[in-house]
PDB file of C-alpha atoms and ligand atoms in Angstrom:
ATOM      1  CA  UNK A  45      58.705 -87.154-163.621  1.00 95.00           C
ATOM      2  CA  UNK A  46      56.505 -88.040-166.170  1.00 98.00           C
ATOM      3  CA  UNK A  47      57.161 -88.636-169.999  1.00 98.00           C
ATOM      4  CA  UNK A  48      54.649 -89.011-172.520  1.00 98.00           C
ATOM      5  CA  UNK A  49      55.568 -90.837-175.476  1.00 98.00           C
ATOM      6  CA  UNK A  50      53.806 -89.957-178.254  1.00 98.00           C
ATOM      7  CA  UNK A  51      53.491 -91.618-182.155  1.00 98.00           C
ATOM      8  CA  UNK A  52      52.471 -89.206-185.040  1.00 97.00           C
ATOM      9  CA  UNK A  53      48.585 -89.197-186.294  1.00 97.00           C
ATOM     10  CA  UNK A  54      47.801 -91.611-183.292  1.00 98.00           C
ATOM     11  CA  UNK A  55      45.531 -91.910-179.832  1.00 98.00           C
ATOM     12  CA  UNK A  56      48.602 -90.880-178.145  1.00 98.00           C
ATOM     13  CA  UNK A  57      47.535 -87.352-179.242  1.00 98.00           C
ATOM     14  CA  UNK A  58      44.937 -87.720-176.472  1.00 98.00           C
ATOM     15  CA  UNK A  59      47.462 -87.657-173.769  1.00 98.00           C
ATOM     16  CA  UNK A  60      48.640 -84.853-174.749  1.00 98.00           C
ATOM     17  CA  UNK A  61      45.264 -83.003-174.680  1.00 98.00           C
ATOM     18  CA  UNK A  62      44.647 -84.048-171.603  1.00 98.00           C
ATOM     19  CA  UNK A  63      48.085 -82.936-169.693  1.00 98.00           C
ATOM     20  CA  UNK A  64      47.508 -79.633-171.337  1.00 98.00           C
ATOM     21  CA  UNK A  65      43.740 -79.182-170.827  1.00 98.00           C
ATOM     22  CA  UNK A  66      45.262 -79.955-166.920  1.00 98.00           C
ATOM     23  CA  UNK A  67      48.027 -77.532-167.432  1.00 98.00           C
ATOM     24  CA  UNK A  68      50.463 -80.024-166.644  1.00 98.00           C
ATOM     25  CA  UNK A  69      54.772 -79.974-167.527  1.00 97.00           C
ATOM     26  CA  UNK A  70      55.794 -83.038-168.896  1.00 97.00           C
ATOM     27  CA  UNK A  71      58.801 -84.417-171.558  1.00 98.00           C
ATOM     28  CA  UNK A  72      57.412 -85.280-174.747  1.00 98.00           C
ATOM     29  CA  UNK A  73      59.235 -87.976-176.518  1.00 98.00           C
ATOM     30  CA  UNK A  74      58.317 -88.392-180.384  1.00 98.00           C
ATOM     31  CA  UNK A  75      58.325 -91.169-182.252  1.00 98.00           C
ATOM     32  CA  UNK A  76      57.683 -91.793-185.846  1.00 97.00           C
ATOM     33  CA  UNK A  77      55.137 -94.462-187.639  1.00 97.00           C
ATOM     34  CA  UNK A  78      56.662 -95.909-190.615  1.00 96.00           C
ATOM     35  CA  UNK A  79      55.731 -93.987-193.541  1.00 92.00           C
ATOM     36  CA  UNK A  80      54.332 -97.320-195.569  1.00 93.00           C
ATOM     37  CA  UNK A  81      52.875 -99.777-193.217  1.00 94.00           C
ATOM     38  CA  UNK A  82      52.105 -96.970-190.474  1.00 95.00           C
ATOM     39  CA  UNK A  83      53.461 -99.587-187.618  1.00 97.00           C
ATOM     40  CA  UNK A  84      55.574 -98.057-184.908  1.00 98.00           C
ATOM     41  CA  UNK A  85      59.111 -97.315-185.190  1.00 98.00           C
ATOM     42  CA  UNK A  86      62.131 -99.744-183.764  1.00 98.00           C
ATOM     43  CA  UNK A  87      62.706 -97.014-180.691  1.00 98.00           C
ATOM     44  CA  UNK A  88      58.745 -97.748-178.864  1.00 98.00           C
ATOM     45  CA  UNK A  89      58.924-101.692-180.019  1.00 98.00           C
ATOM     46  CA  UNK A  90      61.971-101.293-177.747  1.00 98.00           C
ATOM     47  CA  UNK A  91      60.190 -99.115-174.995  1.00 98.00           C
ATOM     48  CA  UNK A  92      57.720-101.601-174.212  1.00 98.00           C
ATOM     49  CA  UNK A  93      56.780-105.235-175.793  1.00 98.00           C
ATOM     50  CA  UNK A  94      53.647-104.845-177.092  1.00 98.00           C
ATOM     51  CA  UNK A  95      55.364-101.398-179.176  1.00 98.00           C
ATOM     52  CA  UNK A  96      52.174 -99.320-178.966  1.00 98.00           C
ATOM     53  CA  UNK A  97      51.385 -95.869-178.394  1.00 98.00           C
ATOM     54  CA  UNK A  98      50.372 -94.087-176.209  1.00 98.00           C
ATOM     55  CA  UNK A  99      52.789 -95.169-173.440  1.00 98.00           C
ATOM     56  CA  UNK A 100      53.599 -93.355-170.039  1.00 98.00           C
ATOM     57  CA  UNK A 101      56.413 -93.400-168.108  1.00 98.00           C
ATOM     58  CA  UNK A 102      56.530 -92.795-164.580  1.00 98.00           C
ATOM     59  CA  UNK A 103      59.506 -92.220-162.487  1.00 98.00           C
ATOM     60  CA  UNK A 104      60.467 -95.594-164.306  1.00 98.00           C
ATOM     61  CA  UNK A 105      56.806 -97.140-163.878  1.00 98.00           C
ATOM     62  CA  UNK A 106      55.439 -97.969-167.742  1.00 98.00           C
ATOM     63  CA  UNK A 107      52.108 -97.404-168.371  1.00 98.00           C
ATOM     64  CA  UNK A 108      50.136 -98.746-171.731  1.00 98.00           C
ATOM     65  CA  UNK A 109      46.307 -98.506-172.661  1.00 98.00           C
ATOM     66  CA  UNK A 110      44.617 -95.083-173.054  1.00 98.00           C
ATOM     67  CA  UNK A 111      42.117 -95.518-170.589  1.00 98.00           C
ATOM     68  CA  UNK A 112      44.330 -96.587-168.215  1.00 98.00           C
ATOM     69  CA  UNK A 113      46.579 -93.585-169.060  1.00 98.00           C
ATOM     70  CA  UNK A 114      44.267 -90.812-168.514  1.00 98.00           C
ATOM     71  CA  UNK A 115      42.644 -92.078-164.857  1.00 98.00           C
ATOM     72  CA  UNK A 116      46.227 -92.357-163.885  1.00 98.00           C
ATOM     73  CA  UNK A 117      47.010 -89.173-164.699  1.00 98.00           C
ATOM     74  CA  UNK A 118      44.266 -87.459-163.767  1.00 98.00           C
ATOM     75  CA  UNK A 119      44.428 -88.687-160.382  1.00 98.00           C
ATOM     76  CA  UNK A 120      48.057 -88.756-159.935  1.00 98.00           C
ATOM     77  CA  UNK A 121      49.060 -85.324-160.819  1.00 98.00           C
ATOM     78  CA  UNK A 122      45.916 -83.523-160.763  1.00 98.00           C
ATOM     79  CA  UNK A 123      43.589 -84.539-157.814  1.00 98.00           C
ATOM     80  CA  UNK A 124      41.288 -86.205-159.825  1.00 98.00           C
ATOM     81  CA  UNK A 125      40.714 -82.976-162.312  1.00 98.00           C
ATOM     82  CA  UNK A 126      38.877 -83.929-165.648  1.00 98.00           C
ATOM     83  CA  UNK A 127      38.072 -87.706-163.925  1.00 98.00           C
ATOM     84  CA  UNK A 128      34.994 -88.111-161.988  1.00 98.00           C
ATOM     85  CA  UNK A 129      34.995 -89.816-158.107  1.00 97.00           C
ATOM     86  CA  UNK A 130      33.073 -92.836-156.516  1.00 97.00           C
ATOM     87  CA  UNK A 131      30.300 -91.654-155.984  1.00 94.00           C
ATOM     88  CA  UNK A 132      29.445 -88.604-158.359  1.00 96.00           C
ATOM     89  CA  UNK A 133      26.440 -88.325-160.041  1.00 96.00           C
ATOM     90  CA  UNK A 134      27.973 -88.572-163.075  1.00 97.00           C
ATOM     91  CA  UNK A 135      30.741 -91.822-161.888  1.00 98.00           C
ATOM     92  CA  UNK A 136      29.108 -94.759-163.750  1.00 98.00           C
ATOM     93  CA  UNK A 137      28.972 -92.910-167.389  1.00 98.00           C
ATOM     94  CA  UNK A 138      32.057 -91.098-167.178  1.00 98.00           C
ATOM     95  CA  UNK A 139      33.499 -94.912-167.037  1.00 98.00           C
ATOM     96  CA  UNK A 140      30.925 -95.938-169.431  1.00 98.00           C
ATOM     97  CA  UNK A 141      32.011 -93.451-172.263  1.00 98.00           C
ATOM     98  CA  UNK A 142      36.110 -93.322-171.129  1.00 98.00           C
ATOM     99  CA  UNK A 143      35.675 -97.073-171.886  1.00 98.00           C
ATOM    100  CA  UNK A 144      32.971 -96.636-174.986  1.00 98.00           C
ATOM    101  CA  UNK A 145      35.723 -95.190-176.995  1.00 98.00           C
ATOM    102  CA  UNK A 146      38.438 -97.788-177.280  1.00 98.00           C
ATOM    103  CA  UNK A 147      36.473-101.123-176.348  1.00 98.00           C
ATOM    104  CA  UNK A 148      33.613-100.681-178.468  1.00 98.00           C
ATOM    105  CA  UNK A 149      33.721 -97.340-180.773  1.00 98.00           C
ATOM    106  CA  UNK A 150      37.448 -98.069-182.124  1.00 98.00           C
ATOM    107  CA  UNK A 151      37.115-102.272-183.233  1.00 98.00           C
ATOM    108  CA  UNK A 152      35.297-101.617-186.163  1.00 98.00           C
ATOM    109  CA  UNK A 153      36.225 -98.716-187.402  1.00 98.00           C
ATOM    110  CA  UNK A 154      39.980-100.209-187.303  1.00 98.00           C
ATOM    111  CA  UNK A 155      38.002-103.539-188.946  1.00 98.00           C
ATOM    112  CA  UNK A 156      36.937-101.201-191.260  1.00 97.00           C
ATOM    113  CA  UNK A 157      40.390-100.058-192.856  1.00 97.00           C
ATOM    114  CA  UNK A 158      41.862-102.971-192.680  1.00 96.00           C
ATOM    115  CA  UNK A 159      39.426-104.114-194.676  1.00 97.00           C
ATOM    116  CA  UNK A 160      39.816-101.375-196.998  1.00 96.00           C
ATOM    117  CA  UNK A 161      43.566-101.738-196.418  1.00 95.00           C
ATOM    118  CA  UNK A 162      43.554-104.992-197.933  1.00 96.00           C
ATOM    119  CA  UNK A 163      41.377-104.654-201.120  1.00 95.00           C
ATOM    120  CA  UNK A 164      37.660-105.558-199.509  1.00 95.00           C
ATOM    121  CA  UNK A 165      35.585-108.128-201.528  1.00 95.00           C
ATOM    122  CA  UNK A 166      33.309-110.013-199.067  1.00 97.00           C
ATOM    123  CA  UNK A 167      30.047-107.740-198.351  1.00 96.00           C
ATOM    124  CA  UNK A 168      28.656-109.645-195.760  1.00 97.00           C
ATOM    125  CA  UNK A 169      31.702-109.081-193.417  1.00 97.00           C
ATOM    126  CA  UNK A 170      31.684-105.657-194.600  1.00 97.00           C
ATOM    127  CA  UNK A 171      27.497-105.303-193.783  1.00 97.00           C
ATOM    128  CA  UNK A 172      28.518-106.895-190.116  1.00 96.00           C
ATOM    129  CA  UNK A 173      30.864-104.633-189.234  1.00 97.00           C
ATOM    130  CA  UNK A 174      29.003-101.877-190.687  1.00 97.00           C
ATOM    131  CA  UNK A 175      25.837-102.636-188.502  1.00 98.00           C
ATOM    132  CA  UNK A 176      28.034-102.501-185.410  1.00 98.00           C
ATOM    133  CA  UNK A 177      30.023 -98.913-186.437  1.00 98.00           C
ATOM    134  CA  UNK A 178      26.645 -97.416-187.423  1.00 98.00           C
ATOM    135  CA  UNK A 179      25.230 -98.310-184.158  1.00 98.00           C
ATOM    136  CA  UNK A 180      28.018 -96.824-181.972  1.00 98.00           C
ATOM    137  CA  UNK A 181      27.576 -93.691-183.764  1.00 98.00           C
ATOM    138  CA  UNK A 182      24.221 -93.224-183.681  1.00 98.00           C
ATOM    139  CA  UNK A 183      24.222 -93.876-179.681  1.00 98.00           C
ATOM    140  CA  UNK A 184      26.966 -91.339-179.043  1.00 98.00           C
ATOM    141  CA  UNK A 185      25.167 -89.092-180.979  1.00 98.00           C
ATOM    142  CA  UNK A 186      21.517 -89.223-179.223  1.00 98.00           C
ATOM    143  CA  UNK A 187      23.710 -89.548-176.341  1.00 98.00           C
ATOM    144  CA  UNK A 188      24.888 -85.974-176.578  1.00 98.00           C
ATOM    145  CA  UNK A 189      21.162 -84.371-177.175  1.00 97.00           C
ATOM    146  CA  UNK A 190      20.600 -81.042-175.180  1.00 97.00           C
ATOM    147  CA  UNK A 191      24.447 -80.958-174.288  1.00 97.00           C
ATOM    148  CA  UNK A 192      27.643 -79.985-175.418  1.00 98.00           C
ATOM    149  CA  UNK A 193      30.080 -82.625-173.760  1.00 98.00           C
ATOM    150  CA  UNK A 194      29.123 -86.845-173.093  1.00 98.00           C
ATOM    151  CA  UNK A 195      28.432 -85.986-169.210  1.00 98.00           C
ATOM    152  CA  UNK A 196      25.777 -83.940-168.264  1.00 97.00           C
ATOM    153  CA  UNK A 197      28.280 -82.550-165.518  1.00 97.00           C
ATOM    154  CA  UNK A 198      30.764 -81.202-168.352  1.00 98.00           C
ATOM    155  CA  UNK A 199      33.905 -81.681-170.026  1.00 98.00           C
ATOM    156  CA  UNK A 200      35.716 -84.798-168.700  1.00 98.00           C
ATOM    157  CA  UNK A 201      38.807 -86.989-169.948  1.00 98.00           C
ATOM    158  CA  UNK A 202      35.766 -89.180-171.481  1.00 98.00           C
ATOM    159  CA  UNK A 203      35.260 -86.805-174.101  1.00 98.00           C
ATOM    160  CA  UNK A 204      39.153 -86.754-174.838  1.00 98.00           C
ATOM    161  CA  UNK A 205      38.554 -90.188-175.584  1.00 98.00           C
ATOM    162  CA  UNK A 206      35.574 -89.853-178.153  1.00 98.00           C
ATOM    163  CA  UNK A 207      37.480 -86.854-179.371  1.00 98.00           C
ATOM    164  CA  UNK A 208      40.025 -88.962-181.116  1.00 98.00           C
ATOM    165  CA  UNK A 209      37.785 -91.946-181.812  1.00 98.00           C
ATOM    166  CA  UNK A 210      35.372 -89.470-183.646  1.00 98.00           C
ATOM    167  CA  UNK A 211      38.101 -87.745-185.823  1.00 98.00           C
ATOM    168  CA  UNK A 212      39.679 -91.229-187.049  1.00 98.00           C
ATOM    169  CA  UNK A 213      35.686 -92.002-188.011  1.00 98.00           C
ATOM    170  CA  UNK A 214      35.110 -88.645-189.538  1.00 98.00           C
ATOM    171  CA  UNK A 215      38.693 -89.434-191.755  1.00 98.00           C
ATOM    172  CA  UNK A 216      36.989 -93.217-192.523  1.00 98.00           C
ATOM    173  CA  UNK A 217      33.887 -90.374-193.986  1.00 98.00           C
ATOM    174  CA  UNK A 218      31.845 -91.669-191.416  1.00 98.00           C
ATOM    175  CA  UNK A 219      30.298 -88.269-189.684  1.00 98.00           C
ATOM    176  CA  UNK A 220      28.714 -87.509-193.293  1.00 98.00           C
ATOM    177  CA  UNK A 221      25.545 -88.983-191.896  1.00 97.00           C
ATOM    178  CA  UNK A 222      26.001 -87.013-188.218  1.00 98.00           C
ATOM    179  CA  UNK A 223      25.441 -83.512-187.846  1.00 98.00           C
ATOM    180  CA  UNK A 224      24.996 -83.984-184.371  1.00 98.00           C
ATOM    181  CA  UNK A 225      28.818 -85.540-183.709  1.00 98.00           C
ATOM    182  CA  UNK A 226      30.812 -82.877-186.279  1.00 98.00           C
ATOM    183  CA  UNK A 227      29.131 -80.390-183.859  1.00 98.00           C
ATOM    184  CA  UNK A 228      30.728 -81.895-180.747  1.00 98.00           C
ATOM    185  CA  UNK A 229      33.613 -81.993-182.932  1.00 98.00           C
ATOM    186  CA  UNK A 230      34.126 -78.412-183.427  1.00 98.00           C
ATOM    187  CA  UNK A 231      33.671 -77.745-179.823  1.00 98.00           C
ATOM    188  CA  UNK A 232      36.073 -80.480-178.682  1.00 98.00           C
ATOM    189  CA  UNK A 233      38.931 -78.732-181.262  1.00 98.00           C
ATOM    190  CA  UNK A 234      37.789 -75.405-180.485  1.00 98.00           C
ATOM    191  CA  UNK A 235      39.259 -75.968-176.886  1.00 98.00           C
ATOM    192  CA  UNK A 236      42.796 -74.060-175.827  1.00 98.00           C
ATOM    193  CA  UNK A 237      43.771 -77.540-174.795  1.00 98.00           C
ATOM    194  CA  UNK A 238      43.214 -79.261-177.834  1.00 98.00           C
ATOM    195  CA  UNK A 239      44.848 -76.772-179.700  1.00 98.00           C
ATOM    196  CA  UNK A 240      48.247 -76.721-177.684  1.00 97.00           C
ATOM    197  CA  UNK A 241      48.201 -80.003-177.438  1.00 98.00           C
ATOM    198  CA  UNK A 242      48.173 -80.459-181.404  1.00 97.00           C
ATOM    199  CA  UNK A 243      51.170 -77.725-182.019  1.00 96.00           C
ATOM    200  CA  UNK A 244      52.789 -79.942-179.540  1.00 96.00           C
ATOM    201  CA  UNK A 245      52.391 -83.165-181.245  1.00 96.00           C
ATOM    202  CA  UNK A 246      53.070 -81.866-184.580  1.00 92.00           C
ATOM    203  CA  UNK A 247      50.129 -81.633-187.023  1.00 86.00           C
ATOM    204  CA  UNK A 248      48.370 -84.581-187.209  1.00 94.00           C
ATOM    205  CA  UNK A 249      47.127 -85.655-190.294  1.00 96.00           C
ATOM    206  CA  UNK A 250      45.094 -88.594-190.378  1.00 97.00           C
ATOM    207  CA  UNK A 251      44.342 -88.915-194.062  1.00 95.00           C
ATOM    208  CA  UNK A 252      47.008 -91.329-194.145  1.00 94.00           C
ATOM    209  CA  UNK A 253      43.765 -93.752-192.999  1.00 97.00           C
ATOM    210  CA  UNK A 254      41.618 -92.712-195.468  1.00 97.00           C
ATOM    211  CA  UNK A 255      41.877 -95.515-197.994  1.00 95.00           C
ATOM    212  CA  UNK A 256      38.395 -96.463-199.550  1.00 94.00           C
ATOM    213  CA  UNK A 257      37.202 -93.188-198.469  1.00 96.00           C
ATOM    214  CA  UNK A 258      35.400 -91.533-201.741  1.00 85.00           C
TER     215      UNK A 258
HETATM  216  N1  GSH B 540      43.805-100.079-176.905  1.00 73.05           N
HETATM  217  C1  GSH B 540      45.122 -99.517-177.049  1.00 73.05           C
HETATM  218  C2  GSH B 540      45.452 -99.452-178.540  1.00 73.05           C
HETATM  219  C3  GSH B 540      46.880 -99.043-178.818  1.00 73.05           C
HETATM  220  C4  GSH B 540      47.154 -98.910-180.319  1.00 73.05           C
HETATM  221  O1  GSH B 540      46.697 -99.729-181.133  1.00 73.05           O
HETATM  222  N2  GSH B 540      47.925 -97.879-180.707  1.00 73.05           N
HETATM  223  C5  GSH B 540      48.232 -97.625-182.112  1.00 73.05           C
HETATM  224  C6  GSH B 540      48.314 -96.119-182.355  1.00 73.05           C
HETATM  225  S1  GSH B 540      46.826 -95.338-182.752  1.00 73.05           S
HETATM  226  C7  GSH B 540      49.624 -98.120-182.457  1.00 73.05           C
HETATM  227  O2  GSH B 540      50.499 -98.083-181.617  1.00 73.05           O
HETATM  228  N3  GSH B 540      49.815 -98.510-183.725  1.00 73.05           N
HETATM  229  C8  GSH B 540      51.094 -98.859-184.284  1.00 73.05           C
HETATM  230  C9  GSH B 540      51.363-100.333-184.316  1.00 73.05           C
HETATM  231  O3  GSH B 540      50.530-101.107-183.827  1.00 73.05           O
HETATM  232  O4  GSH B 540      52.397-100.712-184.856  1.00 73.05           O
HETATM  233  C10 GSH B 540      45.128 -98.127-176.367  1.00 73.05           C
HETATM  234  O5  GSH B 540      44.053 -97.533-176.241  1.00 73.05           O
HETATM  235  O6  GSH B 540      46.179 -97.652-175.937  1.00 73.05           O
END
């Protein structure tokens, strides 16, 4: 059996999206961030030591880390659906872009409201950090020229994994700048997958990250 468990306004959301973009029956367990600090609740520090979401559970197996998440669920329940095989044409930058996401797209936009988080004030951090964020952006965006999804072969868990990375930058105001990547946007939410995976989760609202954000 597999659970999903699942923190409000967090990645986890795109765990969801991707067991119901593969049609897949799972148990959902919610848990809630703290309304100040936005850390995880008591009940997933218990779950699992490092108290992050998203974490799966398998038949008593725990599984942590996004990336890891989705391969493992897209080949273990769904013969490889949404993943992309040894091989493939498309094999070395569907594990460039699942990876993209979380090891190089996510560091400094989390850098970024942290820093915002905890009142700012030294604008040559800010200017290296910016540098980097701009730069992701940009290539993700030039990236997707001529096509609607990352791979050239179509809609993968890879873009599940922009997907979320994009809307936490577009709540840090970052898409202003990036036609190209609110456009991918609107086509990754405008999927039956995305949507049902969202009523699921409960709303998510992710303005709770946009401090600094004018
Ligand atoms: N690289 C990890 C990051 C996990 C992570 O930082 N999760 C956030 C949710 S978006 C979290 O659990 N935050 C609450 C906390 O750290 O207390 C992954 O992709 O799973």
């Amino acid at each position: 059996m597999l659970t999903v468990h699942h923190l409000n306004n967090s990645r986890s959301q795109r765990v969801l999206w991707l067991c119901d973009e593969l049609g897949l029956e799972y148990t959902l367990v919610k848990h809630q961030r703290h309304p100040e600090t936005q850390r995880s609740p008591e009940s997933l520090c218990k779950l699992h030591p490092l108290g992050k979401s998203p974490v799966i559970d398998h038949d008593g197996l725990l599984i942590v880390e996004t990336e890891a998440i989705m391969e493992y669920i897209c080949h273990t329940f769904a013969d490889g659906r949404l993943s992309r095989s040894p091989g493939s044409k498309d094999y070395g930058a569907y594990l460039q872009w699942l990876a993209f996401s979380e090891g190089t797209a996510f560091p400094p936009l989390l850098v970024d409201l942290i820093y915002a988080w905890t009142g700012g004030g030294n604008e040559a951090f800010k200017g290296f950090y910016d540098v980097e964020l701009e730069k992701n952006l940009k290539y993700v965006e030039s990236s997707l020229a001529g096509q609607d999804y990352i791979l050239a072969s179509g809609f993968s868990a890879a873009d599940i994994n922009l997907g979320w990375t994009l809307e936490f930058a577009e709540c840090r105001g970052r898409l202003r700048n990036y036609a190209g990547l609110r456009a991918y946007l609107a086509r990754l939410r405008a999927r039956e997958g995305y949507k049902t995976a969202l009523k699921r989760g409960g709303e998510q609202d992710l303005s709770v990250f946009a401090a600094g954000v004018n």
